CSV table of C-alpha atoms and ligand atoms in Angstrom, one decimal:
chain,number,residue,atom,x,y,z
A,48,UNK,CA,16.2,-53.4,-78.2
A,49,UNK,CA,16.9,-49.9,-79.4
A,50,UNK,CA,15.1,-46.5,-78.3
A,51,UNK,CA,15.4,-43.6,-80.5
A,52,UNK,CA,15.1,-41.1,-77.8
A,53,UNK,CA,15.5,-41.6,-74.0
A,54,UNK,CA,13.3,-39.7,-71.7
A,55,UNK,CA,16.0,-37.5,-69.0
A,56,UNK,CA,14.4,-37.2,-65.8
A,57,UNK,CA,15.0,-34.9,-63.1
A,58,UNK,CA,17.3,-36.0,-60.6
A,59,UNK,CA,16.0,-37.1,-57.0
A,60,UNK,CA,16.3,-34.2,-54.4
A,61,UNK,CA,17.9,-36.0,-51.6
A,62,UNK,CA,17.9,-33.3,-49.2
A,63,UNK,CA,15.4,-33.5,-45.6
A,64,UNK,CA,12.2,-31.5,-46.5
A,65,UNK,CA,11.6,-29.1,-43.6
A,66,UNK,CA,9.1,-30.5,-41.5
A,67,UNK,CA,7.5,-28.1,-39.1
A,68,UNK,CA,7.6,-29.8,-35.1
A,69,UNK,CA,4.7,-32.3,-35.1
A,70,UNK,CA,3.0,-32.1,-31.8
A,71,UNK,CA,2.3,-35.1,-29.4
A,72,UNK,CA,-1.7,-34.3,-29.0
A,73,UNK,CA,-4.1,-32.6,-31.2
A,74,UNK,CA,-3.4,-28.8,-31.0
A,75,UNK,CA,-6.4,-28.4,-29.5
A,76,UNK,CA,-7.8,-24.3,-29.7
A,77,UNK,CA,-8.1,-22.7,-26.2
A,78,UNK,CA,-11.8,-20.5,-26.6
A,79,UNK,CA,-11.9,-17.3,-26.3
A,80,UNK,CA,-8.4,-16.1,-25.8
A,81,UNK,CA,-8.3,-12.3,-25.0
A,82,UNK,CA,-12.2,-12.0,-24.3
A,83,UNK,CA,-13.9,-12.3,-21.1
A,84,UNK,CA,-15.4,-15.7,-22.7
A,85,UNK,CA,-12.1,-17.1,-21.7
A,86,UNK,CA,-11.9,-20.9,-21.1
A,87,UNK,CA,-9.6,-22.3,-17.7
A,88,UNK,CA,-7.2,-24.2,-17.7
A,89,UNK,CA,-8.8,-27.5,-16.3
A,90,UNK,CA,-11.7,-26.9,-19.0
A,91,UNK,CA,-9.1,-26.8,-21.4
A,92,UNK,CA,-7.7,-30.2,-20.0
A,93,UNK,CA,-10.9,-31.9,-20.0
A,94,UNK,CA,-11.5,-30.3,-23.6
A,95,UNK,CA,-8.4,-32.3,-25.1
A,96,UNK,CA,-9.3,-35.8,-23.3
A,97,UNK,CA,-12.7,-35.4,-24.8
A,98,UNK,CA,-10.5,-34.4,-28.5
A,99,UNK,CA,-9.0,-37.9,-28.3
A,100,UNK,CA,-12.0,-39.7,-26.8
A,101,UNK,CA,-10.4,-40.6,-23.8
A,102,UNK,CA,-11.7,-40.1,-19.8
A,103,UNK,CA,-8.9,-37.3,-18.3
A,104,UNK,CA,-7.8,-40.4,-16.1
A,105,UNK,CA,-6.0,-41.7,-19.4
A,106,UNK,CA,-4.5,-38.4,-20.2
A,107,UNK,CA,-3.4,-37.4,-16.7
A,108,UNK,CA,-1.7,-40.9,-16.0
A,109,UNK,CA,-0.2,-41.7,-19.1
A,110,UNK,CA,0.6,-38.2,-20.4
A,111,UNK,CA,1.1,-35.4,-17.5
A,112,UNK,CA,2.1,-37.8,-14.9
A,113,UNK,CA,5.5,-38.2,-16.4
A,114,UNK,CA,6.2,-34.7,-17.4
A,115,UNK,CA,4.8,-33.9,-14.0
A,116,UNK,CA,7.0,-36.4,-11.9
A,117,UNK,CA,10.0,-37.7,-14.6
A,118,UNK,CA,8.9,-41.3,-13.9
A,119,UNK,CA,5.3,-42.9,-15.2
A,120,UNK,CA,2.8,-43.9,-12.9
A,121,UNK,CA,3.6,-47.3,-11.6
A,122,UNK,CA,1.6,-46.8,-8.3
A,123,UNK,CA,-0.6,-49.2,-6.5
A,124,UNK,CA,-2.2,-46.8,-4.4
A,125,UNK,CA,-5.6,-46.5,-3.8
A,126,UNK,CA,-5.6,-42.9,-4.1
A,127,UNK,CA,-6.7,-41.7,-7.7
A,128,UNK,CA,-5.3,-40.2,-10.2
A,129,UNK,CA,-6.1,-36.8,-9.7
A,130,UNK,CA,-4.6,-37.0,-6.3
A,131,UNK,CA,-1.6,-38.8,-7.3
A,132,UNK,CA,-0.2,-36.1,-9.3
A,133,UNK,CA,-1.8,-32.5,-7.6
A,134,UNK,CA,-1.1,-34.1,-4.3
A,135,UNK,CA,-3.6,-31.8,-2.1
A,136,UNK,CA,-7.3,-29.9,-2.1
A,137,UNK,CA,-6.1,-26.9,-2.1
A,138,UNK,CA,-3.1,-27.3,-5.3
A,139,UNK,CA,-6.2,-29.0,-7.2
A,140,UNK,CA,-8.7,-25.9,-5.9
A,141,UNK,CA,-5.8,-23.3,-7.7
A,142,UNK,CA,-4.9,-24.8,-10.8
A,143,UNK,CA,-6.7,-22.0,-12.8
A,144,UNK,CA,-4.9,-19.6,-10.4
A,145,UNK,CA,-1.2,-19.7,-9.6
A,146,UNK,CA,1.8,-21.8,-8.0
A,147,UNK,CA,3.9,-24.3,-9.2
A,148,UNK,CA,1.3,-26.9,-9.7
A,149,UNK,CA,-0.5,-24.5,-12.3
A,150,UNK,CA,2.9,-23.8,-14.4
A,151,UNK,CA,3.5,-27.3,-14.3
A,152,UNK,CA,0.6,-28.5,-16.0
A,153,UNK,CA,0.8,-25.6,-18.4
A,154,UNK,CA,4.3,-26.3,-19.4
A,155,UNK,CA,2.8,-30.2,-19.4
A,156,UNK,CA,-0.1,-29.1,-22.0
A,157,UNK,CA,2.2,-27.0,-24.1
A,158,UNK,CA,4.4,-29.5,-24.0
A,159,UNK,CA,1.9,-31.9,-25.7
A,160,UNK,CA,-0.3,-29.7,-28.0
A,161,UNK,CA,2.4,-27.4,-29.0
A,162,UNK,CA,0.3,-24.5,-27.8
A,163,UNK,CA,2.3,-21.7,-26.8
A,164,UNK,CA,-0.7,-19.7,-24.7
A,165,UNK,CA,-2.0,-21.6,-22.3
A,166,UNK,CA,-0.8,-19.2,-19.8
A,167,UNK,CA,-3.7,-17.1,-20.8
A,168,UNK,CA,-6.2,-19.7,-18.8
A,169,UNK,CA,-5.1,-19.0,-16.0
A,170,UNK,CA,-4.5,-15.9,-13.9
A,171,UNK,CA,-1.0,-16.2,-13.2
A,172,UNK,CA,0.0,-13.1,-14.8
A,173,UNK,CA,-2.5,-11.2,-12.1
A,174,UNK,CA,-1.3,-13.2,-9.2
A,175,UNK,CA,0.4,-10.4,-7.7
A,176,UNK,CA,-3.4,-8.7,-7.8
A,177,UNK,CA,-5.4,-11.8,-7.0
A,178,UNK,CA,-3.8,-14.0,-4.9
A,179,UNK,CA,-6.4,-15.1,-2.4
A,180,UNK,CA,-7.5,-18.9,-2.4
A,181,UNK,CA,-10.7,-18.3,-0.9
A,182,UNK,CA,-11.2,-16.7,-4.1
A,183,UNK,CA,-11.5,-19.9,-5.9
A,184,UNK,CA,-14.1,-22.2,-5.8
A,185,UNK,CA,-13.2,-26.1,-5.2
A,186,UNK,CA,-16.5,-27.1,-6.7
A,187,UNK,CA,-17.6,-25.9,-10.9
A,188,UNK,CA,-20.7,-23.3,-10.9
A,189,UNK,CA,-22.3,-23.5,-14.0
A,190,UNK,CA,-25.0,-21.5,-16.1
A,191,UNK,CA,-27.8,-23.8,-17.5
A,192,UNK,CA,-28.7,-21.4,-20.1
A,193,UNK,CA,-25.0,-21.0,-21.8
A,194,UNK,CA,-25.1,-24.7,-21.5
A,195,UNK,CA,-28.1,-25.2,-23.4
A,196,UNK,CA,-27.8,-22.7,-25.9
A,197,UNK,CA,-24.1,-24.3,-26.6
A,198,UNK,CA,-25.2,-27.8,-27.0
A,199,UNK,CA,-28.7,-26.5,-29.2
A,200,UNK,CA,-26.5,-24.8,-31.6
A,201,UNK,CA,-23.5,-27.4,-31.4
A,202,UNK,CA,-21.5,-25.6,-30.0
A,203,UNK,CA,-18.2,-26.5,-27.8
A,204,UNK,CA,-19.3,-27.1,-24.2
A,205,UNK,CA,-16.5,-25.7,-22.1
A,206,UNK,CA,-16.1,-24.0,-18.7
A,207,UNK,CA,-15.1,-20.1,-18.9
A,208,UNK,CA,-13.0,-18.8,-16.4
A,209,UNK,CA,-15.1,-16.6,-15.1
A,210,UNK,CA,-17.1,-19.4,-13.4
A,211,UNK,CA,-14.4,-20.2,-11.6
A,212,UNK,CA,-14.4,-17.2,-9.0
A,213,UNK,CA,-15.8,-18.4,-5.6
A,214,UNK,CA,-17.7,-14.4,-5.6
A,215,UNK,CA,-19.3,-15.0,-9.4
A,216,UNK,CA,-22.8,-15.9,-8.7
A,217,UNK,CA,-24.8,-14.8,-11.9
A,218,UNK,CA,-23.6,-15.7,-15.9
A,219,UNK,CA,-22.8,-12.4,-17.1
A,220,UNK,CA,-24.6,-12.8,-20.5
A,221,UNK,CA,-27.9,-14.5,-19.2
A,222,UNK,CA,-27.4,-12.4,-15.3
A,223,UNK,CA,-29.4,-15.5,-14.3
A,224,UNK,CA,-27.7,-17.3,-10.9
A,225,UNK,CA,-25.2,-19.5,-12.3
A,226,UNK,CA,-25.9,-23.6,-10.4
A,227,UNK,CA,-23.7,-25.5,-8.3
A,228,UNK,CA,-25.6,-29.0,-7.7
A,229,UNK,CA,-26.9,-31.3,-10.4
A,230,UNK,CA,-30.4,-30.9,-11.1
A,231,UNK,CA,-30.9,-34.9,-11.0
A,232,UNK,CA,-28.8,-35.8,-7.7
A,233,UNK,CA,-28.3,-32.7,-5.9
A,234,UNK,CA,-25.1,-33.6,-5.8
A,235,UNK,CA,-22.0,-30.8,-6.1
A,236,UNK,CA,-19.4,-31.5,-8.8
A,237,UNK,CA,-15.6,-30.7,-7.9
A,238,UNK,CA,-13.4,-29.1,-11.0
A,239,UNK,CA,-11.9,-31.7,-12.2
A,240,UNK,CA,-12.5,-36.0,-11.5
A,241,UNK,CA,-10.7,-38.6,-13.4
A,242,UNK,CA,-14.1,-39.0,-15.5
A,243,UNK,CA,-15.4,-35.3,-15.8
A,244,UNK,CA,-17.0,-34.5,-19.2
A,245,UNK,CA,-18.1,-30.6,-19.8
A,246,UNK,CA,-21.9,-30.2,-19.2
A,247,UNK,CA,-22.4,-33.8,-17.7
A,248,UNK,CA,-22.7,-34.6,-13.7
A,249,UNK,CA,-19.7,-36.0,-11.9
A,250,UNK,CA,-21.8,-38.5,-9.9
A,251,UNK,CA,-24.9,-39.4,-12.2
A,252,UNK,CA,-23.8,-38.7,-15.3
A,253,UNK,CA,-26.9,-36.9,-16.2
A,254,UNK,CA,-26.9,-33.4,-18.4
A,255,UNK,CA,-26.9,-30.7,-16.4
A,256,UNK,CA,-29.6,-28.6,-17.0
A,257,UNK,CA,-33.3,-29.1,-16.4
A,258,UNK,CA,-35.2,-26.4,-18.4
A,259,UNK,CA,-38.1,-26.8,-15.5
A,260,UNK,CA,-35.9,-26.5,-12.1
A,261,UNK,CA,-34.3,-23.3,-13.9
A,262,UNK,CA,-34.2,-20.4,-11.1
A,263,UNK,CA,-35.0,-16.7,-11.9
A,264,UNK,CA,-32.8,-14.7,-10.2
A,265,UNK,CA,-33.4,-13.4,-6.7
A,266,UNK,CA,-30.9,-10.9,-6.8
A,267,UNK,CA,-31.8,-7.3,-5.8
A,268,UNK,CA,-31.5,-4.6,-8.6
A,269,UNK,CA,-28.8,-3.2,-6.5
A,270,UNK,CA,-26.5,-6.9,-5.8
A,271,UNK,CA,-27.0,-7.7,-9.2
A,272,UNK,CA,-25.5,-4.2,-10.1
A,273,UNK,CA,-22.4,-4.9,-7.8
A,274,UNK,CA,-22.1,-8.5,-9.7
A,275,UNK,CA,-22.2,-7.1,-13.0
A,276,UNK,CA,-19.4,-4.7,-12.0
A,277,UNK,CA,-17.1,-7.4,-10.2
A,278,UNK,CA,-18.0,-9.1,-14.0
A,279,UNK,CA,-16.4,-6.5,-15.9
A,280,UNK,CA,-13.1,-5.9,-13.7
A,281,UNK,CA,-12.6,-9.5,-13.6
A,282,UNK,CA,-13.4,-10.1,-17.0
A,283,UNK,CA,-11.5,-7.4,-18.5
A,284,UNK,CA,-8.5,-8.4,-16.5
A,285,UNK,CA,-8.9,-11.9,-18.2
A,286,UNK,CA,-9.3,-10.6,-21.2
A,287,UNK,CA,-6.2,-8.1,-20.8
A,288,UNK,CA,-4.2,-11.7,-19.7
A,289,UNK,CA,-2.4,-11.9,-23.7
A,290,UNK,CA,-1.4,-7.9,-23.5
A,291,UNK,CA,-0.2,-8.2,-20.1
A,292,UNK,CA,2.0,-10.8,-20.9
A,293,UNK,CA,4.0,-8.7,-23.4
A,294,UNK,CA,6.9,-7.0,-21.9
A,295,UNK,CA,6.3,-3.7,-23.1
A,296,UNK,CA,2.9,-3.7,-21.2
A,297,UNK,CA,4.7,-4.5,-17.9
A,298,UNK,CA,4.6,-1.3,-16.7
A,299,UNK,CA,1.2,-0.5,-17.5
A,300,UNK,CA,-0.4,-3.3,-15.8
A,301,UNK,CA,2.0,-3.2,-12.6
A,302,UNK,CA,0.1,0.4,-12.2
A,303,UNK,CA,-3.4,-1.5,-12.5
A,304,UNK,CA,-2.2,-3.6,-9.8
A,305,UNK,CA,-1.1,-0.5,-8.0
A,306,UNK,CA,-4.5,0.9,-8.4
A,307,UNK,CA,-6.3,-1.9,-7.2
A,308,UNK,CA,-3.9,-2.5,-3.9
A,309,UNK,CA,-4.4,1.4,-3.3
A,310,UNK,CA,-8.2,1.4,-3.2
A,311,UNK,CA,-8.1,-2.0,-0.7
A,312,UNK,CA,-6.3,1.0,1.3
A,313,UNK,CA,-8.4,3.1,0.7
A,314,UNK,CA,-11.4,0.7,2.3
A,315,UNK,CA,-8.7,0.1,5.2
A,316,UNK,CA,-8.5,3.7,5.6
A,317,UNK,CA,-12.0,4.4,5.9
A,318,UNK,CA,-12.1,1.9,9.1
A,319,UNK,CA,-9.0,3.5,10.7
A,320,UNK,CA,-9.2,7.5,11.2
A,321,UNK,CA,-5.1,7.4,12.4
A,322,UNK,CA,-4.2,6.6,8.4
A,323,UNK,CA,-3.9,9.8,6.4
A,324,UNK,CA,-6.3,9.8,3.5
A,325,UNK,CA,-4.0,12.1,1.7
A,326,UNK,CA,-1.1,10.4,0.4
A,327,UNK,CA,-3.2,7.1,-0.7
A,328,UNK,CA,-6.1,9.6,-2.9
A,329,UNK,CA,-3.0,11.3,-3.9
A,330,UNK,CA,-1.4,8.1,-5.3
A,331,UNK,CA,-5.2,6.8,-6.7
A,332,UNK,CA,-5.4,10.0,-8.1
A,333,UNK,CA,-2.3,9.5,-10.4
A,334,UNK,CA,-2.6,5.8,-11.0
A,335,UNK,CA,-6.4,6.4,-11.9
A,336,UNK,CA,-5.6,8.2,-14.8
A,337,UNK,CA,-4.2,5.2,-15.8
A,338,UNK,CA,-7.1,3.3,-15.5
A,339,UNK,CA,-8.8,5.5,-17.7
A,340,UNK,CA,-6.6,4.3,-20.3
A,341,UNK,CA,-7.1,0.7,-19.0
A,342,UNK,CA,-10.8,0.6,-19.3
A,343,UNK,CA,-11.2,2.5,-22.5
A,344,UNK,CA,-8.6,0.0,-24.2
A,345,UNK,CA,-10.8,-2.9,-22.9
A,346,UNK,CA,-13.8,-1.9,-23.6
A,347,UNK,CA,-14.2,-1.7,-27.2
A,348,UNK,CA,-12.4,-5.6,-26.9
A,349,UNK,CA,-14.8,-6.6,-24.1
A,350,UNK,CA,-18.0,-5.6,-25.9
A,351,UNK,CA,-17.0,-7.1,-29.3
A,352,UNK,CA,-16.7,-10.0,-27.5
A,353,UNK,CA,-19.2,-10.1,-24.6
A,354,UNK,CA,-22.4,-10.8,-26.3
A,355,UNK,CA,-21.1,-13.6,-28.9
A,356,UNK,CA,-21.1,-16.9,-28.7
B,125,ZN,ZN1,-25.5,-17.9,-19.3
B,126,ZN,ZN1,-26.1,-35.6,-10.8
């Protein structure tokens, strides 16, 4: 056979095309990162079960078990799942906090997703400022309006951090009370179970909000004022969480701390007449200029973000 012209092709590239890391799990989008809207760290968990339509007692035994322990789950033990790895009530009850059990399951979840801010659902980078476990609540407080307007406009159903402060008692976009027992059962739901789903019951399953059971608030004008402020510092802080991590910001958040330790003096002071007043104003006086600067950064941030959903 003869060819009269022979087609020259270009040779085969042989080398490895770069391939970016692939993660294990979905790289699942934490909400609200550097807004008060800020999801936790167990919503965030649940969130990436529900992403690869599993119950979190898959994910937790199968995927943060080993990372957790360096050995997979081969136990026969009655005790469930959640137990098996957090160990204790109160390491479960501070997950969204601090401690060793919280950077474990970060590091776990960044591990897997390939997500390198899951620091930011958590307050670990305020622990020096809030440290107190009573602090946290053990069981999830909800607000049935959020809820509903979330699912109505299909919208992710998640838990914001927020919630998660044992003193937070109203939803700081509705300022109705937020709920703590399922409408259906009465029944409280703790933060995490081996079968949690966002916006569902932990015992009957049920959605949790009943438009007739909704409560008005019975707040006074005046405790509803002291919420709304507790709201903003804590919700500024969270929202402050992916600044403060930056080194250059150390400084600047060390003298929020200092500002906040210095009125908790203050208060002490005001109950013991033997303190001097003057050094701790004096000190308030000079870290307070600071928080001017704080809140004025935050604010512009916090209101672009407070009111959208
Ligand atoms: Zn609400
Ligand atoms: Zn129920």
């Amino acid at each position: 056979m003869q060819f009269e012209k022979l087609t020259l092709y270009t040779r085969y590239d042989l080398d490895t095309p770069d391939i970016t890391q692939r993660s294990i799990l979905y790289c699942l989008e934490p909400i609200g990162v550097g807004t008060p809207k800020c999801e936790s760290l167990i919503s965030y968990l649940i969130r990436l079960a529900e992403t690869h339509c599993v119950i979190p007692e898959k994910l937790l035994k199968y995927q943060i078990y080993p990372l957790f322990w360096g050995h997979d789950d081969v136990s026969t033990h009655s005790q469930g799942i959640i137990r098996r790895i957090f160990k204790s009530h109160h390491n479960i009850k501070t997950l969204n906090l601090s401690g060793w059990y919280t950077s474990k399951l970060v590091e776990s979840l960044e591990l897997l997703t390939l997500h390198k801010d899951l620091t930011c659902l958590t307050m670990m980078h305020w622990q020096e400022l809030i440290n107190h476990v009573h602090f946290w609540s053990y069981y999830k407080a909800w607000c049935p309006l959020c809820y509903d307007y979330w699912r109505s406009y299909n919208l992710p159903i998640y838990e914001p951090l927020l919630w998660c402060f044992e003193p937070v008692i109203i939803c700081e976009h509705h300022h109705s009370p937020l709920v703590t027992q399922c409408p259906h059962c009465n029944h409280q739901s703790v933060m995490i179970t081996a079968t949690s789903r966002h916006g569902y019951c932990n015992h009957c399953g049920q959605w949790l909000v009943d438009k007739e059971k909704l409560s008005l608030s019975s707040l006074s004008a005046v405790e509803t004022a002291l919420q709304l402020d507790l709201i903003k510092i804590l919700g500024s802080l969270i929202a402050f969480t992916p600044e403060a991590k930056k080194s250059a910001k150390k400084t600047f958040y060390k003298q929020v701390i200092a500002y906040f330790q210095l009125q908790e003096l203050a208060t002490i002071e005001l109950s013991n007449r033997q303190i001097s007043s003057k050094p701790i104003y004096k000190s308030m006086t000079h870290t307070g200029r600071t928080v001017q600067d704080f809140w004025r950064a935050l604010s512009p941030m916090a209101l672009n973000h407070a009111f959208i959903y």
